[in-house]
XYZ file of C-alpha atoms in Angstrom:
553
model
C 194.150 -101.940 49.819
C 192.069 -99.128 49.017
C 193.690 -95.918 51.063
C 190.581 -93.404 50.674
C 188.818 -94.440 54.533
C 192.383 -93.794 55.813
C 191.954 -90.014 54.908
C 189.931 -87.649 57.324
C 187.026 -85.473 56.343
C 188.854 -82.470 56.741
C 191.823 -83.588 54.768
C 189.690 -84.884 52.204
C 188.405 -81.615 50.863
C 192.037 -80.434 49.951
C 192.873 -83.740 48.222
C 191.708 -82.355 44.758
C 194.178 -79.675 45.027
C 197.080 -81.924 45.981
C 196.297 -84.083 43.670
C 195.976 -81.443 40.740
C 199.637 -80.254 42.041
C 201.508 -83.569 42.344
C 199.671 -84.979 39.559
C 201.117 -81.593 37.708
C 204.614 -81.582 39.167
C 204.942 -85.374 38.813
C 204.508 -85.406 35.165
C 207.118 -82.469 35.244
C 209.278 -84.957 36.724
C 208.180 -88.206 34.299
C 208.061 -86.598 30.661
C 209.576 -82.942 30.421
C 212.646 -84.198 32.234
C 212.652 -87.737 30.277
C 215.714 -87.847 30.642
C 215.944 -87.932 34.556
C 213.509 -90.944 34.246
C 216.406 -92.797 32.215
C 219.223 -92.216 34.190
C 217.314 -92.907 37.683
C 216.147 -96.185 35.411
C 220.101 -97.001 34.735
C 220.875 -96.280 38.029
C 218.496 -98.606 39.990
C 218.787 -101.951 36.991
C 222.718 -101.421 37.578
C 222.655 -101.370 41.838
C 220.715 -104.422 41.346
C 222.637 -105.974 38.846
C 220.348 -105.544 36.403
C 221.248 -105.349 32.362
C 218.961 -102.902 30.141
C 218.210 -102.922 26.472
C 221.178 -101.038 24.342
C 217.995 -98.915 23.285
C 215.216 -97.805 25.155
C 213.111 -95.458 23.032
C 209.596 -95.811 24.871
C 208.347 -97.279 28.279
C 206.538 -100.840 28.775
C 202.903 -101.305 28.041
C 201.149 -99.658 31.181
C 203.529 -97.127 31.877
C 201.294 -94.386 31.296
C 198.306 -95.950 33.383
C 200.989 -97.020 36.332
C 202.308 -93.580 36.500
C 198.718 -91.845 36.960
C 198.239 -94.328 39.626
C 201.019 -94.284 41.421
C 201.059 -90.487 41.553
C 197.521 -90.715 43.156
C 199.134 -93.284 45.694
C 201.579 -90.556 46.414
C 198.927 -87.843 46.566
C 197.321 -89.751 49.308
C 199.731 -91.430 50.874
C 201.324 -87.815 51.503
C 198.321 -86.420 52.767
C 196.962 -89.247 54.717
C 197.513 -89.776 58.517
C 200.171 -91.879 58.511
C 202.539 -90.071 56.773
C 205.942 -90.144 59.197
C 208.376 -87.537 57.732
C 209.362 -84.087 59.815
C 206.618 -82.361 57.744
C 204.724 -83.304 55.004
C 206.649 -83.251 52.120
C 206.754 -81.138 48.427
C 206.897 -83.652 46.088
C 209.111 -82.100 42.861
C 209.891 -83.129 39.718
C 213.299 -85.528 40.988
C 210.578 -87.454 42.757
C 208.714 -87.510 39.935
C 211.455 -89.103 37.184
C 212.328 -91.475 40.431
C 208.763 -92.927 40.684
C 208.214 -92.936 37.020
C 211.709 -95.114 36.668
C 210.835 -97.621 39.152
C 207.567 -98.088 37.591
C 209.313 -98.783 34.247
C 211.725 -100.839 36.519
C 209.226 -103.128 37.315
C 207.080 -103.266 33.936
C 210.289 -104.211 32.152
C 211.853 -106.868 34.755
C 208.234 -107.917 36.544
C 209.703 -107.149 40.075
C 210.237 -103.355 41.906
C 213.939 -102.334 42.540
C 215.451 -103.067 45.643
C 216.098 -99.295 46.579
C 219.301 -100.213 47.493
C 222.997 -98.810 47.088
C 221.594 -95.672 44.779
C 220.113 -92.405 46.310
C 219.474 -89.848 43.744
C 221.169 -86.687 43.622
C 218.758 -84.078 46.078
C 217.353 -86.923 48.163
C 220.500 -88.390 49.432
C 219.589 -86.850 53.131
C 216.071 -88.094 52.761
C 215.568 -91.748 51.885
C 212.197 -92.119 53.251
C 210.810 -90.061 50.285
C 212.395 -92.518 48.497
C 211.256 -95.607 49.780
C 207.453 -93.926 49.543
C 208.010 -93.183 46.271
C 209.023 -97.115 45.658
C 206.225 -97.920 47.436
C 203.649 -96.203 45.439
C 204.918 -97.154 42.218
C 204.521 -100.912 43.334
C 201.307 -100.396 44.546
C 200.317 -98.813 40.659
C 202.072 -101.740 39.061
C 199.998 -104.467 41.205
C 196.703 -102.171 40.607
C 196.633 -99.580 38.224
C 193.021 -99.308 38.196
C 192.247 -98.398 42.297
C 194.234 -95.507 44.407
C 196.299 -96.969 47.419
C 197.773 -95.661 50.616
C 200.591 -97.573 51.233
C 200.483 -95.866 54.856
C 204.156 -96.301 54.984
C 204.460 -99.202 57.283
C 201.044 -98.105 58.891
C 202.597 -96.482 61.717
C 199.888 -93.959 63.465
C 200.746 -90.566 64.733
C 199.657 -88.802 67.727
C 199.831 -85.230 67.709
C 197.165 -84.838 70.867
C 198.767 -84.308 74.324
C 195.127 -85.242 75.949
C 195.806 -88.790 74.530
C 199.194 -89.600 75.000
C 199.445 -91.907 77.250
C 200.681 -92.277 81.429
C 203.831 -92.305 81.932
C 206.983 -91.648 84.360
C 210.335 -90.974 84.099
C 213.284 -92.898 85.713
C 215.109 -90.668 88.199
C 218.555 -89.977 86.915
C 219.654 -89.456 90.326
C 218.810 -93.374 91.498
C 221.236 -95.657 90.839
C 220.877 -98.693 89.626
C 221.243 -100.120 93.463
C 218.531 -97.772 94.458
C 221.416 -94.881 96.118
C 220.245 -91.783 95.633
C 222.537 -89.196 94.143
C 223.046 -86.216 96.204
C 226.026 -84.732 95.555
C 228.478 -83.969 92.023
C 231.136 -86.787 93.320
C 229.011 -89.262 93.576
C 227.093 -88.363 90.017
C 230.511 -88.379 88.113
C 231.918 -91.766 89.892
C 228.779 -94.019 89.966
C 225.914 -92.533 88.621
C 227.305 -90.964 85.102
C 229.292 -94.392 84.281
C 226.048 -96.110 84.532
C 223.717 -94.431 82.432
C 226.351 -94.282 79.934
C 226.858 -97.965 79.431
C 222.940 -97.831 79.712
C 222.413 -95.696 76.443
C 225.709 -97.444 74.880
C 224.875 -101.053 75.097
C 220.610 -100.463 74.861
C 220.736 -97.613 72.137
C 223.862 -96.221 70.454
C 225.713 -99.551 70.412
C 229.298 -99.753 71.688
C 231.941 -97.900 69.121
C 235.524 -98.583 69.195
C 238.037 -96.364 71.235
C 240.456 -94.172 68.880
C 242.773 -95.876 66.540
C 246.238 -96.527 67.360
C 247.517 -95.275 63.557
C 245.017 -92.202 63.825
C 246.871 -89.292 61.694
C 246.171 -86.375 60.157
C 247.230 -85.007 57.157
C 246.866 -80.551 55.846
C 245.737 -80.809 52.192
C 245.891 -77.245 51.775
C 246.198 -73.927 53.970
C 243.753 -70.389 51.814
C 244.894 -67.515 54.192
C 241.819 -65.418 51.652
C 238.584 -67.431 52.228
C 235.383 -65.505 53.341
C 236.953 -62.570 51.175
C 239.490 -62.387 53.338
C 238.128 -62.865 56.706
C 239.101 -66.562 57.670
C 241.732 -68.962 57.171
C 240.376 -72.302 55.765
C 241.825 -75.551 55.640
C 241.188 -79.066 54.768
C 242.913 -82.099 56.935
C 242.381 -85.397 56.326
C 242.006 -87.115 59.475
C 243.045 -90.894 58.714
C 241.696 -94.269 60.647
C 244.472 -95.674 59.799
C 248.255 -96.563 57.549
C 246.091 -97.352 54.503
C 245.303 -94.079 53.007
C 242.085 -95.361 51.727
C 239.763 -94.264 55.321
C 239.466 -91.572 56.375
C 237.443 -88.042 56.865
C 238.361 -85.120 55.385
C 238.064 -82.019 58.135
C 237.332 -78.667 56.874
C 238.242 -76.067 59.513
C 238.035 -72.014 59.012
C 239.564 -69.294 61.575
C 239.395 -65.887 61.714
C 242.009 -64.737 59.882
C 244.514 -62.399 62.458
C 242.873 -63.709 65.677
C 244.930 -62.926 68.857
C 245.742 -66.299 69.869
C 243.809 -69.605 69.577
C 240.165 -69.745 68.888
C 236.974 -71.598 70.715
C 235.508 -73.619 67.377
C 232.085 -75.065 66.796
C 232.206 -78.178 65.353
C 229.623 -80.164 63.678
C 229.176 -82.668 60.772
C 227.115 -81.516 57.524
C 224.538 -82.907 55.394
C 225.576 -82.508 52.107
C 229.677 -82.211 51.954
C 232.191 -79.901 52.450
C 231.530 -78.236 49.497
C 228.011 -77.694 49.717
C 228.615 -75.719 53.094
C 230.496 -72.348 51.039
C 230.490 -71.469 47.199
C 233.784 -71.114 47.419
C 235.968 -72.866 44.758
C 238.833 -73.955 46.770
C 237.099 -76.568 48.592
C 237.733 -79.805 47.261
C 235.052 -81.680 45.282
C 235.066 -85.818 46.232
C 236.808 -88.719 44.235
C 234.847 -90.605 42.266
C 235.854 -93.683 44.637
C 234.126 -91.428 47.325
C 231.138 -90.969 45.582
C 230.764 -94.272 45.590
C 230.917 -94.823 48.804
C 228.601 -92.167 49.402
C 225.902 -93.835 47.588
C 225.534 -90.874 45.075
C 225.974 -90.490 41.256
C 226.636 -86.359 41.005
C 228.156 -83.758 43.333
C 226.234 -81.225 44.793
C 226.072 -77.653 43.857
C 228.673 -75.490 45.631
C 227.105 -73.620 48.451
C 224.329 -75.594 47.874
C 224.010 -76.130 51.950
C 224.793 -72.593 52.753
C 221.784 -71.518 54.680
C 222.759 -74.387 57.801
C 226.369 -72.898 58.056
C 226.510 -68.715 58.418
C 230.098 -68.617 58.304
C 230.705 -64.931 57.636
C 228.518 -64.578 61.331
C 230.647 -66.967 63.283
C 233.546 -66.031 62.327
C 233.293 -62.266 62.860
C 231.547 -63.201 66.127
C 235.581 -64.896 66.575
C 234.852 -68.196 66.856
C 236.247 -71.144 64.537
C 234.141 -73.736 62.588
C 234.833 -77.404 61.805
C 233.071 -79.418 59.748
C 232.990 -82.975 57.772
C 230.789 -84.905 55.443
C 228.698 -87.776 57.299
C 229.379 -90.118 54.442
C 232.897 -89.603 55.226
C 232.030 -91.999 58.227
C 229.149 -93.831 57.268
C 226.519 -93.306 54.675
C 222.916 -92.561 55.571
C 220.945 -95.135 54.299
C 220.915 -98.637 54.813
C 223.836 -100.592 53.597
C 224.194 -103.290 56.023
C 227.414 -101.452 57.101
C 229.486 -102.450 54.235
C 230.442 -98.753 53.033
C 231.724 -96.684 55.995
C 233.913 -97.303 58.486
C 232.209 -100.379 60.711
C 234.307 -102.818 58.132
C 237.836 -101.614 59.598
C 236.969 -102.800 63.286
C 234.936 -106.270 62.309
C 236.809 -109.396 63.702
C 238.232 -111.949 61.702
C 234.677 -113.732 60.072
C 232.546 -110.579 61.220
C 230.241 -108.958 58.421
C 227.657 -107.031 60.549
C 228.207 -105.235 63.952
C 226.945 -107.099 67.059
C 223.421 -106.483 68.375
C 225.636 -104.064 70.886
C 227.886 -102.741 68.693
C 227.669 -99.450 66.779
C 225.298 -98.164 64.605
C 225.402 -95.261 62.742
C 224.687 -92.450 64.636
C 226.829 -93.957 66.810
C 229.730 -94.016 64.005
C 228.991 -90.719 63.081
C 229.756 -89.632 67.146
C 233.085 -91.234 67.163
C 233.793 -89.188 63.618
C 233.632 -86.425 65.901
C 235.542 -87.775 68.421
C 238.072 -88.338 65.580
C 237.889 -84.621 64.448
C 238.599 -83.611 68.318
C 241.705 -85.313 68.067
C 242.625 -83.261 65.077
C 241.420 -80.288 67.153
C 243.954 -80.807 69.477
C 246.744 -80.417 67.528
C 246.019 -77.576 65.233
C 247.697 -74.046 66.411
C 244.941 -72.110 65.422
C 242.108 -73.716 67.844
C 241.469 -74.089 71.405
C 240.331 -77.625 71.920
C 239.604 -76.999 75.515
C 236.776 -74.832 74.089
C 234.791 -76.625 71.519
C 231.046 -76.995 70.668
C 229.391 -80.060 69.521
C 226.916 -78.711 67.101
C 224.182 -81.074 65.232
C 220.814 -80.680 63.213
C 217.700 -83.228 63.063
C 219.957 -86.782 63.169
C 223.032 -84.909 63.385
C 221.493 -83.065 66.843
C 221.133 -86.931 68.106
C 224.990 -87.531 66.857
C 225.992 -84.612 68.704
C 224.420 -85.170 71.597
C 225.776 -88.851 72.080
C 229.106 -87.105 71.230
C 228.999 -84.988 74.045
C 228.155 -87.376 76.537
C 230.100 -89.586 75.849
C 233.448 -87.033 75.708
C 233.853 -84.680 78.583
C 236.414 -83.146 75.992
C 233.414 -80.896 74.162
C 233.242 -78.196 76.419
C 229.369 -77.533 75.227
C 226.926 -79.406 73.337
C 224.091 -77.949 70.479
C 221.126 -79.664 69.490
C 218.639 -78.256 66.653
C 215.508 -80.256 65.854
C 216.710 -83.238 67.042
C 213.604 -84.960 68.206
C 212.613 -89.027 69.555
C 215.395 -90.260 70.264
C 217.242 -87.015 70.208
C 216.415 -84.434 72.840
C 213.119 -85.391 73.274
C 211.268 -87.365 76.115
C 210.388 -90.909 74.205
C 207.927 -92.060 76.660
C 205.594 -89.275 75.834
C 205.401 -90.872 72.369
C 204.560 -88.081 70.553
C 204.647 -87.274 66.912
C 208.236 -89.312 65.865
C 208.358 -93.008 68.029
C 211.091 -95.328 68.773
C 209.458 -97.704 66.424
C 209.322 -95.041 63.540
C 212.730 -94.080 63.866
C 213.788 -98.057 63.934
C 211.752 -98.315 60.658
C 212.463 -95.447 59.133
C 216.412 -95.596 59.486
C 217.081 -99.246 60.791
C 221.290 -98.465 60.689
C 221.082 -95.637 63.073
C 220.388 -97.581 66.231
C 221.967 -100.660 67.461
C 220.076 -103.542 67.022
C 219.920 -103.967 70.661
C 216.942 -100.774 70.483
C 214.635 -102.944 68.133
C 213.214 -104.631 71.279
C 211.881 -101.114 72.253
C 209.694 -100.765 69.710
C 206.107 -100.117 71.179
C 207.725 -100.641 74.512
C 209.124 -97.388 75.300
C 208.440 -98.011 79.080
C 210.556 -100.689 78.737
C 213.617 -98.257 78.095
C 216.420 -98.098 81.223
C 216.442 -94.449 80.770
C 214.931 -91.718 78.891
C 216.267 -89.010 76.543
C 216.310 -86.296 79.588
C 219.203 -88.295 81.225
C 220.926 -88.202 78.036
C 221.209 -84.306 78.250
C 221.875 -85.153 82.573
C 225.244 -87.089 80.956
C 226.769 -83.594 79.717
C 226.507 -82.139 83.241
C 228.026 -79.567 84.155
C 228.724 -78.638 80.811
C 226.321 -76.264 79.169
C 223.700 -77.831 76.869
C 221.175 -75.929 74.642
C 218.258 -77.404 72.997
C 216.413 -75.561 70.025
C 212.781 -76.795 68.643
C 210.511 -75.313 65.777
C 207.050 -74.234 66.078
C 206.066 -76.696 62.651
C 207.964 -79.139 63.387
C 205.543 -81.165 65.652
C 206.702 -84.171 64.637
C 210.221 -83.606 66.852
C 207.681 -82.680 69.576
C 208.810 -79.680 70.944
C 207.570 -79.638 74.281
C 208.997 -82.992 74.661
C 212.367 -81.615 74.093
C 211.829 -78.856 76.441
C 210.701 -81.049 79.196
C 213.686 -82.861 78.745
C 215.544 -79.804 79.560
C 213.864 -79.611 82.535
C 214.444 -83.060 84.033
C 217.720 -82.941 83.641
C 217.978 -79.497 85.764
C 218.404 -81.213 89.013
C 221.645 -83.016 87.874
C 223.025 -79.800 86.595
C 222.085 -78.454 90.329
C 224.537 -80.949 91.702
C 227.079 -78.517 90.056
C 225.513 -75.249 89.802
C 222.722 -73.090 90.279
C 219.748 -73.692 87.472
C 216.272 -72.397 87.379
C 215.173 -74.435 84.450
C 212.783 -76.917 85.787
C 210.867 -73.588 87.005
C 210.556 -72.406 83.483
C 206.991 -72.563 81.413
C 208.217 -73.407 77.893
C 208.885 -70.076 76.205
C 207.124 -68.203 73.920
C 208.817 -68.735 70.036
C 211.476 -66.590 69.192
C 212.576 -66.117 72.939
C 215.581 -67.937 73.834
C 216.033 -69.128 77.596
C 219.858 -68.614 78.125
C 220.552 -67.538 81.566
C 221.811 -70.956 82.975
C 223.953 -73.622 81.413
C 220.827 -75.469 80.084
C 219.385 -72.889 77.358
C 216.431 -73.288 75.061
C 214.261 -71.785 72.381
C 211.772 -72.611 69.586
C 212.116 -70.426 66.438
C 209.312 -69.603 63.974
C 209.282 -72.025 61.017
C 209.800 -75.416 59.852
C 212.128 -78.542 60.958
C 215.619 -76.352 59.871
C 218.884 -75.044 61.124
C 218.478 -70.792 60.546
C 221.007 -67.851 61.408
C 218.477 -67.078 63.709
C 219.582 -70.183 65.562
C 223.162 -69.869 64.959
C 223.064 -65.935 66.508
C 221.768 -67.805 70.042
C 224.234 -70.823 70.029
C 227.025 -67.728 69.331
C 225.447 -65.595 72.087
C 225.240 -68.671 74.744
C 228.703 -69.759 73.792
C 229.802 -66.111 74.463
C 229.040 -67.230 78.304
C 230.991 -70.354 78.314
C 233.916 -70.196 75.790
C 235.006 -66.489 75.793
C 237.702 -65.172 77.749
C 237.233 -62.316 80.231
């Protein structure tokens, strides 16, 4: 289908720019990095089983034609309306060699790579570039001679409050019997129980409880990280006897703290490694690399910017941290990689329509590295944070509600099906997420697609299930697509549960200015300046709220 009606008047006069520019950095990507284009090419033919020539000295017939196309299909596909990422995204030269190698893909075999069980190195974290760039490559194959939007599953956006449609919010403080909830006993033995096995058997999908040969194992103890300032150590925290599952738990103290420490704990994007520069951290097995889905490791300190240690620690608080893929890796594998395989019963391949997914695996991960928690000398598990950005701000917050152990839960950017309100269906929908990162969600949630009035709950009683505990939510003024005001009002309708326990002035509040953190109650908010990220900016509020809740007189 021709994509050039899908594009808006005012978009359309920029589209000779963006086009110049991808066209530009594109080519980068397909011919002054040639090489790239190979190995992507090798990569994809041997996921799919695929054998290639001993030689390959030039592409098929039609490359060159394909590859104009196709970044024209990009061009406008990344422009047009229906574009579903956090923000619209730069497209550099590793998407570049990827599109040109699954056009070659196809012009050699005469079908487009599956996409699956290879994520190239930089784009591990976001597949849907990916599967865009897939797309548009097909679309050049099948008609090299017309532009296409391939719309990316034609899923509309609405970033207009005066459309969004009517809609009401189910009272977290009404049973299921129709009781209303008027006091904190009441809340913690009826009410809590039920919206929990609400958002566990509709959303999340049930995970199992903590393994009976859970163990830990120190790999090393460096009393000189942070240039002397911390204590780091990395502890593999086993599922089971095998030796072969497990996480690997990277924990730094401040080095000569008086007694134990309150610790922030949170899983990272891009591995252990990627969080410091520093050399001691270990680099993954080969065998883990595999599982991961990836073909190179990371630059050290390549993550850096998410994780400020040198600030937390002098601030004297701990950090914990461990590799998603260490649990389960982010992109659809049909559960075969991470850790869903070691609870299947006997003849089970694929979790139960109620049964984990894997935000939900990643949660119990963290669960997992509580347990550590509560055995290491140098931390106070009574006072630990749940911390989380974008998908990891969902994990976190299921984590916390879900485990009345974290004495405060974090949540940066985390969005539809996050912290934000789904029935107000803006920007990011329950049927985007779904398509966008099927494995996340139990399959249970599919039948919410369109539907979200459908839901038994809504995200605000999510936040309502860490009462009394303190909870702060942080947004980003770009990042529309998370809705910010969505997460806000979240906030908000989840005050009167945290009244049952203590005094809160939050459903009062007009949503703040950016750059002005709410933080005088146990539900705190803010919205920095700038795009869908985790900042020090950020980090410097989560250390001053904690100050409230987790430091000692």
């Amino acid at each position: 289908m021709s994509g050039s009606q899908s594009i808006n008047i005012g978009r359309r006069r920029f589209l000779p720019v963006v086009l110049g520019l991808l066209l530009y950095v594109c080519m980068q990507g397909a011919t002054a990095r040639g090489p790239w284009v190979l190995r992507h090419l090798a990569a994809l033919a041997s996921a799919d089983g695929k054998v290639l020539p001993e030689a390959i000295d030039t592409p098929p017939d039609g490359f060159d034609a394909a590859l104009d196309m196709a970044v024209r299909n990009l061009a406008l596909t990344y422009v047009g309306e229906n574009w579903m990422g956090p923000e619209p995204p730069e497209v550099n030269p590793t998407i570049g060699a990827y599109t040109a190698a699954c056009i070659w893909y196809e012009l050699m075999f005469g079908e487009p790579p599956s996409g699956k069980g290879y994520i190239p190195l930089h784009m591990e974290y976001d597949t849907a570039r990916m599967e865009i760039a897939r797309l548009c490559a097909h679309a050049a194959c099948l008609n090299p001679s017309e532009v296409t939007d391939v719309g990316y599953h034609n899923i509309k956006v609405n970033f207009n409050e005066e459309t969004l449609p009517p809609y009401s919010l189910p009272d977290p403080l009404r049973t299921l019997s129709g009781r209303r909830v008027k006091n904190a006993r009441l809340w913690m033995k009826r009410r809590r129980g039920e919206l929990l096995s609400l958002f566990e058997r509709e959303m999340f999908g049930r995970a199992p409880e903590k393994p009976q040969d859970l163990h830990f194992e120190t790999i090393y103890t460096d009393r000189t990280a942070l240039e002397g300032e911390a204590v780091r150590k990395e502890v593999k925290v086993h599922f089971d006897r095998s030796g072969e599952h497990y996480l690997r738990l990277m924990v730094y103290t401040p080095l000569g703290a008086e007694g134990v420490v309150p610790v922030f704990l949170g899983i990272n994007f891009k591995g252990n490694w990627a969080v410091s520069p520093e050399e001691g951290i270990l680099l993954p097995t080969e065998k883990e690399l595999k599982a991961y889905g990836r073909v190179e490791t990371l630059e050290r300190g390549d993550d850096r910017e998410r994780w400020p240690l040198q600030d937390i620690i002098a601030a004297g608080y701990g950090v914990a941290t461990f590799y998603r893929g260490d649990v389960d890796p982010d992109y659809d594998d049909v559960f075969s990689n991470g850790v869903h395989p070691l609870f299947y019963h006997s003849g089970q391949d694929y979790p139960d329509p109620d049964e984990w997914g894997t935000i939900a695996a990643w949660a119990w991960g963290l669960r997992r590295a509580l347990d550590y928690l509560e055995t290491d000398p140098d931390v106070d598990a009574s006072r630990v944070a749940v911390i989380g950005h974008s998908r990891l701000g969902k994990t976190a917050l299921w984590a916390g509600a879900q485990d009345e152990r974290f004495a405060m839960v974090i949540s940066n950017c985390s969005g539809n099906c996050g912290a934000a309100l789904s029935r107000r269906r803006y920007g990011e929908t329950i049927r985007k997420v779904n398509e966008y990162r099927p494995q996340w969600f139990c399959d249970n949630f599919l039948k919410y697609n369109d539907r979200e009035d459908d839901l038994p709950f809504d995200q605000h009683e999510l936040i309502a299930l860490c009462a009394p505990r303190p909870v702060y939510v942080a947004s980003a003024t770009e990042d529309r697509n998370a809705d910010p005001k969505g997460e806000f009002m979240a906030l908000q309708a989840a005050a009167p549960v945290y009244r049952l326990f203590c005094p809160t002035q939050m459903d009062d509040r007009q949503m703040p200015p950016p750059d002005t953190p709410i933080s005088d109650g146990p539900l705190g908010y803010h919205i920095h300046t700038g795009r869908h990220a985790i900042t020090r900016y950020d980090w410097l509020q989560y250390i001053s709220f904690a100050d409230k809740y987790l430091k000692y007189e």
